[in-house]
């Protein structure tokens, strides 16, 4: 199913890049050539398993050397592609844009997960909804490939009460009471808080997940100690979010939170440098 969804998106992106005709590839004949996908930076493979299937739908033969989730270094050949050179060069930039971005997300996620788990082996590193429009499914997939948690895919997945909801609803207590009245048994309730008092109140009122927003590690430790003191810690999942990066992620992980969510995994990730290089004309 993921391949079918991706193919539909891919065709839309190709249409964006070629609204009428590729005037440059008109210079070429419909001949068979071999090409390689070459890594020019380190990374983690993500999306290649799906792209191979898409390329095969376009009539290409692909020999894949690395699978999604495997790490690669600069100079690694990820795959060899054989087929119509005109068609390949039409697809080149779209293909590389997607693959480079997904590999970058997977790499950053893996770095974050490894750093956090050096001090908290059970912690989950989660993505957010700060994704590129039209790319969410693939970007969340890349986070998963990198060892992270996808968090919710969309607004239908769970009740997540944030700062603006709280302003309109008049605070934690009223928001949670209303949420309990409308929620399905299949939905969890998560609430964003910015103080120890609201975190404790949310736990007492039955929130499933408490998101500690933009709190310092010391403040988070205070919340967890107070939850433990009151016998509430096991009743809630504690998530930290806001102001967390690769430089301080270990400090946050060491507080004992269950989840760290990072918007940076998808909204400001550097893409891996991957190129497509035509190597030679097919010999048979």
Tab-separated table of C-alpha atoms in Angstrom:
chain	number	residue	atom	x	y	z
A	1	UNK	CA	0.000	0.000	0.000
A	2	UNK	CA	2.845	2.400	0.814
A	3	UNK	CA	4.265	1.864	-2.688
A	4	UNK	CA	0.908	2.684	-4.288
A	5	UNK	CA	0.514	5.837	-2.226
A	6	UNK	CA	4.066	6.886	-2.993
A	7	UNK	CA	3.626	6.245	-6.717
A	8	UNK	CA	0.587	8.519	-6.748
A	9	UNK	CA	2.558	11.284	-5.030
A	10	UNK	CA	5.584	10.718	-7.235
A	11	UNK	CA	3.513	11.175	-10.383
A	12	UNK	CA	2.169	14.460	-8.991
A	13	UNK	CA	5.702	15.692	-8.275
A	14	UNK	CA	6.860	14.670	-11.757
A	15	UNK	CA	3.963	16.592	-13.274
A	16	UNK	CA	5.037	19.633	-11.244
A	17	UNK	CA	8.557	19.323	-12.660
A	18	UNK	CA	7.420	18.546	-16.218
A	19	UNK	CA	4.198	20.479	-16.816
A	20	UNK	CA	4.377	19.958	-20.588
A	21	UNK	CA	7.606	18.462	-21.881
A	22	UNK	CA	11.240	18.158	-20.785
A	23	UNK	CA	12.818	20.309	-23.476
A	24	UNK	CA	16.359	19.214	-22.571
A	25	UNK	CA	15.899	15.443	-22.828
A	26	UNK	CA	14.498	15.967	-26.344
A	27	UNK	CA	18.180	16.124	-27.276
A	28	UNK	CA	18.572	12.446	-26.315
A	29	UNK	CA	17.528	9.239	-28.016
A	30	UNK	CA	15.545	6.498	-26.300
A	31	UNK	CA	18.605	4.399	-25.501
A	32	UNK	CA	19.442	2.099	-22.605
A	33	UNK	CA	22.073	3.335	-20.154
A	34	UNK	CA	23.349	2.262	-16.769
A	35	UNK	CA	23.545	4.714	-13.866
A	36	UNK	CA	24.376	4.632	-10.178
A	37	UNK	CA	23.007	6.305	-7.059
A	38	UNK	CA	26.159	7.552	-5.334
A	39	UNK	CA	26.403	8.862	-1.775
A	40	UNK	CA	28.469	12.019	-1.431
A	41	UNK	CA	27.947	12.237	2.332
A	42	UNK	CA	27.273	9.854	5.205
A	43	UNK	CA	23.690	8.860	5.956
A	44	UNK	CA	21.066	6.232	6.725
A	45	UNK	CA	19.107	4.709	3.846
A	46	UNK	CA	15.412	5.618	3.904
A	47	UNK	CA	12.919	5.460	1.069
A	48	UNK	CA	15.123	3.477	-1.294
A	49	UNK	CA	13.083	0.294	-0.830
A	50	UNK	CA	10.021	2.194	-2.074
A	51	UNK	CA	11.812	4.142	-4.806
A	52	UNK	CA	13.126	0.909	-6.300
A	53	UNK	CA	9.563	-0.365	-6.680
A	54	UNK	CA	8.501	2.927	-8.258
A	55	UNK	CA	11.417	2.859	-10.717
A	56	UNK	CA	10.479	-0.686	-11.678
A	57	UNK	CA	6.955	0.552	-12.464
A	58	UNK	CA	8.592	2.986	-14.896
A	59	UNK	CA	10.339	0.079	-16.645
A	60	UNK	CA	13.801	0.282	-15.035
A	61	UNK	CA	15.901	-2.586	-13.777
A	62	UNK	CA	17.347	-1.751	-10.355
A	63	UNK	CA	20.024	-3.533	-8.352
A	64	UNK	CA	19.780	-2.351	-4.751
A	65	UNK	CA	22.922	-2.679	-2.609
A	66	UNK	CA	21.613	-1.287	0.689
A	67	UNK	CA	18.226	-1.610	2.359
A	68	UNK	CA	16.293	0.981	4.330
A	69	UNK	CA	17.774	1.353	7.802
A	70	UNK	CA	21.357	0.573	6.796
A	71	UNK	CA	24.043	3.201	7.256
A	72	UNK	CA	26.284	4.381	4.446
A	73	UNK	CA	29.377	6.510	4.104
A	74	UNK	CA	30.546	8.945	1.460
A	75	UNK	CA	31.438	7.122	-1.749
A	76	UNK	CA	28.961	4.251	-1.263
A	77	UNK	CA	26.942	3.107	-4.277
A	78	UNK	CA	23.383	2.660	-3.058
A	79	UNK	CA	21.943	1.171	-6.246
A	80	UNK	CA	22.487	0.626	-9.961
A	81	UNK	CA	19.754	1.567	-12.436
A	82	UNK	CA	19.396	0.320	-15.990
A	83	UNK	CA	16.926	1.615	-18.554
A	84	UNK	CA	15.750	4.401	-20.855
A	85	UNK	CA	18.156	7.308	-20.338
A	86	UNK	CA	15.692	9.998	-21.432
A	87	UNK	CA	13.112	8.819	-18.940
A	88	UNK	CA	15.708	8.440	-16.187
A	89	UNK	CA	16.967	11.993	-16.549
A	90	UNK	CA	13.403	13.268	-16.469
A	91	UNK	CA	12.936	11.578	-13.086
A	92	UNK	CA	16.412	12.325	-11.732
A	93	UNK	CA	15.892	15.480	-9.682
A	94	UNK	CA	12.560	14.445	-8.182
A	95	UNK	CA	13.983	11.063	-7.234
A	96	UNK	CA	17.096	12.582	-5.639
A	97	UNK	CA	15.196	15.298	-3.784
A	98	UNK	CA	13.038	12.703	-2.074
A	99	UNK	CA	15.774	10.175	-1.357
A	100	UNK	CA	18.230	12.790	-0.071
A	101	UNK	CA	15.678	14.272	2.311
A	102	UNK	CA	14.472	10.951	3.677
A	103	UNK	CA	18.025	9.698	4.228
A	104	UNK	CA	18.816	12.948	6.041
A	105	UNK	CA	15.818	12.542	8.344
A	106	UNK	CA	16.746	8.934	9.100
A	107	UNK	CA	20.345	9.898	9.844
A	108	UNK	CA	19.432	12.755	12.189
A	109	UNK	CA	16.895	10.573	13.962
A	110	UNK	CA	19.452	7.826	14.519
A	111	UNK	CA	21.983	10.279	15.936
A	112	UNK	CA	19.358	11.677	18.327
A	113	UNK	CA	18.202	8.218	19.421
A	114	UNK	CA	21.739	7.001	20.100
A	115	UNK	CA	22.670	10.070	22.113
A	116	UNK	CA	19.514	9.940	24.233
A	117	UNK	CA	19.744	6.206	24.890
A	118	UNK	CA	23.276	6.435	26.231
A	119	UNK	CA	21.688	7.829	29.415
A	120	UNK	CA	18.119	6.509	29.141
A	121	UNK	CA	17.948	3.182	27.228
A	122	UNK	CA	14.139	3.025	27.219
A	123	UNK	CA	13.422	6.539	25.959
A	124	UNK	CA	11.576	7.152	22.694
A	125	UNK	CA	12.543	9.939	20.306
A	126	UNK	CA	9.448	11.079	18.453
A	127	UNK	CA	8.666	13.211	15.433
A	128	UNK	CA	5.990	15.927	15.346
A	129	UNK	CA	3.489	17.234	12.783
A	130	UNK	CA	6.036	19.824	11.641
A	131	UNK	CA	6.389	18.084	8.306
A	132	UNK	CA	6.533	19.178	4.677
A	133	UNK	CA	3.007	19.368	3.178
A	134	UNK	CA	2.478	16.327	0.979
A	135	UNK	CA	5.490	14.530	2.459
A	136	UNK	CA	4.275	13.603	5.934
A	137	UNK	CA	3.822	9.883	5.367
A	138	UNK	CA	7.297	9.544	3.878
A	139	UNK	CA	8.984	11.789	6.439
A	140	UNK	CA	7.392	9.887	9.308
A	141	UNK	CA	8.505	6.661	7.633
A	142	UNK	CA	12.082	7.981	7.547
A	143	UNK	CA	11.896	8.777	11.274
A	144	UNK	CA	10.779	5.198	11.924
A	145	UNK	CA	13.609	3.835	9.772
A	146	UNK	CA	16.049	5.924	11.806
A	147	UNK	CA	14.817	4.317	15.026
A	148	UNK	CA	12.406	7.043	16.122
A	149	UNK	CA	8.712	7.050	16.952
A	150	UNK	CA	6.271	8.588	14.472
A	151	UNK	CA	4.000	10.185	17.130
A	152	UNK	CA	0.571	11.018	15.681
A	153	UNK	CA	0.186	11.194	11.904
A	154	UNK	CA	-2.687	13.661	11.997
A	155	UNK	CA	-5.331	15.383	14.070
A	156	UNK	CA	-7.623	12.344	14.007
A	157	UNK	CA	-5.207	10.098	15.897
A	158	UNK	CA	-5.574	11.419	19.438
A	159	UNK	CA	-6.696	14.358	21.542
A	160	UNK	CA	-3.719	16.653	22.044
A	161	UNK	CA	-4.630	19.774	23.990
A	162	UNK	CA	-2.088	22.545	23.451
A	163	UNK	CA	-1.625	26.118	24.635
A	164	UNK	CA	-4.194	27.729	22.330
A	165	UNK	CA	-6.805	25.100	23.203
A	166	UNK	CA	-6.178	25.794	26.888
A	167	UNK	CA	-6.613	29.535	26.413
A	168	UNK	CA	-9.976	29.014	24.742
A	169	UNK	CA	-11.149	26.297	27.157
A	170	UNK	CA	-10.059	28.094	30.298
A	171	UNK	CA	-7.345	25.853	31.628
A	172	UNK	CA	-6.303	22.274	32.295
A	173	UNK	CA	-9.251	21.138	34.396
A	174	UNK	CA	-12.011	22.261	32.061
A	175	UNK	CA	-10.113	21.020	28.988
A	176	UNK	CA	-9.661	17.535	30.423
A	177	UNK	CA	-13.257	17.274	31.586
A	178	UNK	CA	-14.495	18.140	28.086
A	179	UNK	CA	-11.976	15.805	26.448
A	180	UNK	CA	-13.160	12.857	28.547
A	181	UNK	CA	-16.743	13.454	27.477
A	182	UNK	CA	-16.002	13.293	23.747
A	183	UNK	CA	-13.128	10.833	23.511
A	184	UNK	CA	-13.441	7.354	22.048
A	185	UNK	CA	-12.041	4.397	23.957
A	186	UNK	CA	-9.423	4.174	21.193
A	187	UNK	CA	-8.107	7.703	21.710
A	188	UNK	CA	-5.553	8.825	24.252
A	189	UNK	CA	-5.627	12.291	25.786
A	190	UNK	CA	-2.403	14.290	25.819
A	191	UNK	CA	-2.114	17.744	27.318
A	192	UNK	CA	0.621	20.342	27.063
A	193	UNK	CA	1.632	22.049	30.326
A	194	UNK	CA	4.234	24.613	31.279
A	195	UNK	CA	4.226	24.359	35.074
A	196	UNK	CA	4.670	21.731	37.763
A	197	UNK	CA	1.235	22.554	39.161
A	198	UNK	CA	-0.532	21.965	35.841
A	199	UNK	CA	1.411	18.759	35.249
A	200	UNK	CA	0.303	17.329	38.605
A	201	UNK	CA	-3.277	18.467	38.067
A	202	UNK	CA	-3.342	16.861	34.614
A	203	UNK	CA	-2.146	13.556	36.062
A	204	UNK	CA	-4.724	13.702	38.856
A	205	UNK	CA	-7.501	14.367	36.333
A	206	UNK	CA	-6.586	11.341	34.220
A	207	UNK	CA	-4.536	12.600	31.275
A	208	UNK	CA	-2.815	9.715	29.492
A	209	UNK	CA	0.183	11.765	28.375
A	210	UNK	CA	1.619	14.974	29.798
A	211	UNK	CA	3.738	17.084	27.472
A	212	UNK	CA	6.173	19.279	29.395
A	213	UNK	CA	6.634	22.213	27.053
A	214	UNK	CA	9.819	24.278	27.055
A	215	UNK	CA	10.766	23.244	30.570
A	216	UNK	CA	14.375	23.017	31.695
A	217	UNK	CA	15.825	19.633	32.713
A	218	UNK	CA	15.720	20.754	36.355
A	219	UNK	CA	12.022	21.631	36.095
A	220	UNK	CA	11.271	18.301	34.435
A	221	UNK	CA	13.077	16.440	37.217
A	222	UNK	CA	10.939	18.314	39.746
A	223	UNK	CA	7.755	17.270	37.928
A	224	UNK	CA	8.788	13.618	37.851
A	225	UNK	CA	9.797	13.627	41.544
A	226	UNK	CA	6.449	15.125	42.509
A	227	UNK	CA	4.540	12.619	40.374
A	228	UNK	CA	6.438	9.813	42.077
A	229	UNK	CA	5.842	11.275	45.530
A	230	UNK	CA	2.103	11.375	44.906
A	231	UNK	CA	1.970	7.893	43.375
A	232	UNK	CA	1.006	9.251	39.950
A	233	UNK	CA	4.095	8.504	37.880
A	234	UNK	CA	2.986	5.099	36.608
A	235	UNK	CA	-0.364	6.485	35.520
A	236	UNK	CA	1.019	8.837	32.881
A	237	UNK	CA	3.457	8.988	30.005
A	238	UNK	CA	5.716	12.017	30.319
A	239	UNK	CA	6.883	13.751	27.149
A	240	UNK	CA	9.387	16.614	26.911
A	241	UNK	CA	9.255	19.033	23.997
A	242	UNK	CA	10.646	22.428	23.057
A	243	UNK	CA	14.186	23.750	23.190
A	244	UNK	CA	15.751	20.308	22.828
A	245	UNK	CA	18.553	19.663	20.342
A	246	UNK	CA	21.517	17.357	19.807
A	247	UNK	CA	23.646	19.393	22.213
A	248	UNK	CA	21.333	18.987	25.202
A	249	UNK	CA	19.299	15.875	24.390
A	250	UNK	CA	21.279	13.687	26.795
A	251	UNK	CA	20.588	16.092	29.648
A	252	UNK	CA	16.858	15.943	28.908
A	253	UNK	CA	16.879	12.172	28.489
A	254	UNK	CA	18.572	11.778	31.871
A	255	UNK	CA	15.569	13.414	33.598
A	256	UNK	CA	13.618	10.160	33.238
A	257	UNK	CA	11.002	11.289	30.711
A	258	UNK	CA	9.447	8.607	28.526
A	259	UNK	CA	9.439	10.556	25.261
A	260	UNK	CA	11.334	13.442	23.716
A	261	UNK	CA	9.626	14.949	20.672
A	262	UNK	CA	11.746	16.890	18.201
A	263	UNK	CA	10.346	19.049	15.420
A	264	UNK	CA	13.870	19.380	14.038
A	265	UNK	CA	13.750	15.788	12.773
A	266	UNK	CA	11.523	16.924	9.915
A	267	UNK	CA	11.327	20.715	9.768
A	268	UNK	CA	15.009	21.682	9.549
A	269	UNK	CA	16.920	18.521	8.757
A	270	UNK	CA	19.908	18.715	6.378
A	271	UNK	CA	19.465	16.430	3.380
A	272	UNK	CA	22.088	13.848	2.548
A	273	UNK	CA	24.126	14.525	-0.576
A	274	UNK	CA	23.227	11.814	-3.104
A	275	UNK	CA	23.771	11.996	-6.854
A	276	UNK	CA	22.694	10.025	-9.891
A	277	UNK	CA	25.554	9.431	-12.320
A	278	UNK	CA	25.142	7.939	-15.783
A	279	UNK	CA	27.963	5.418	-16.179
A	280	UNK	CA	27.742	3.744	-19.561
A	281	UNK	CA	25.548	2.586	-22.388
A	282	UNK	CA	23.967	-0.818	-21.905
A	283	UNK	CA	25.996	-3.585	-23.507
A	284	UNK	CA	23.094	-5.843	-24.362
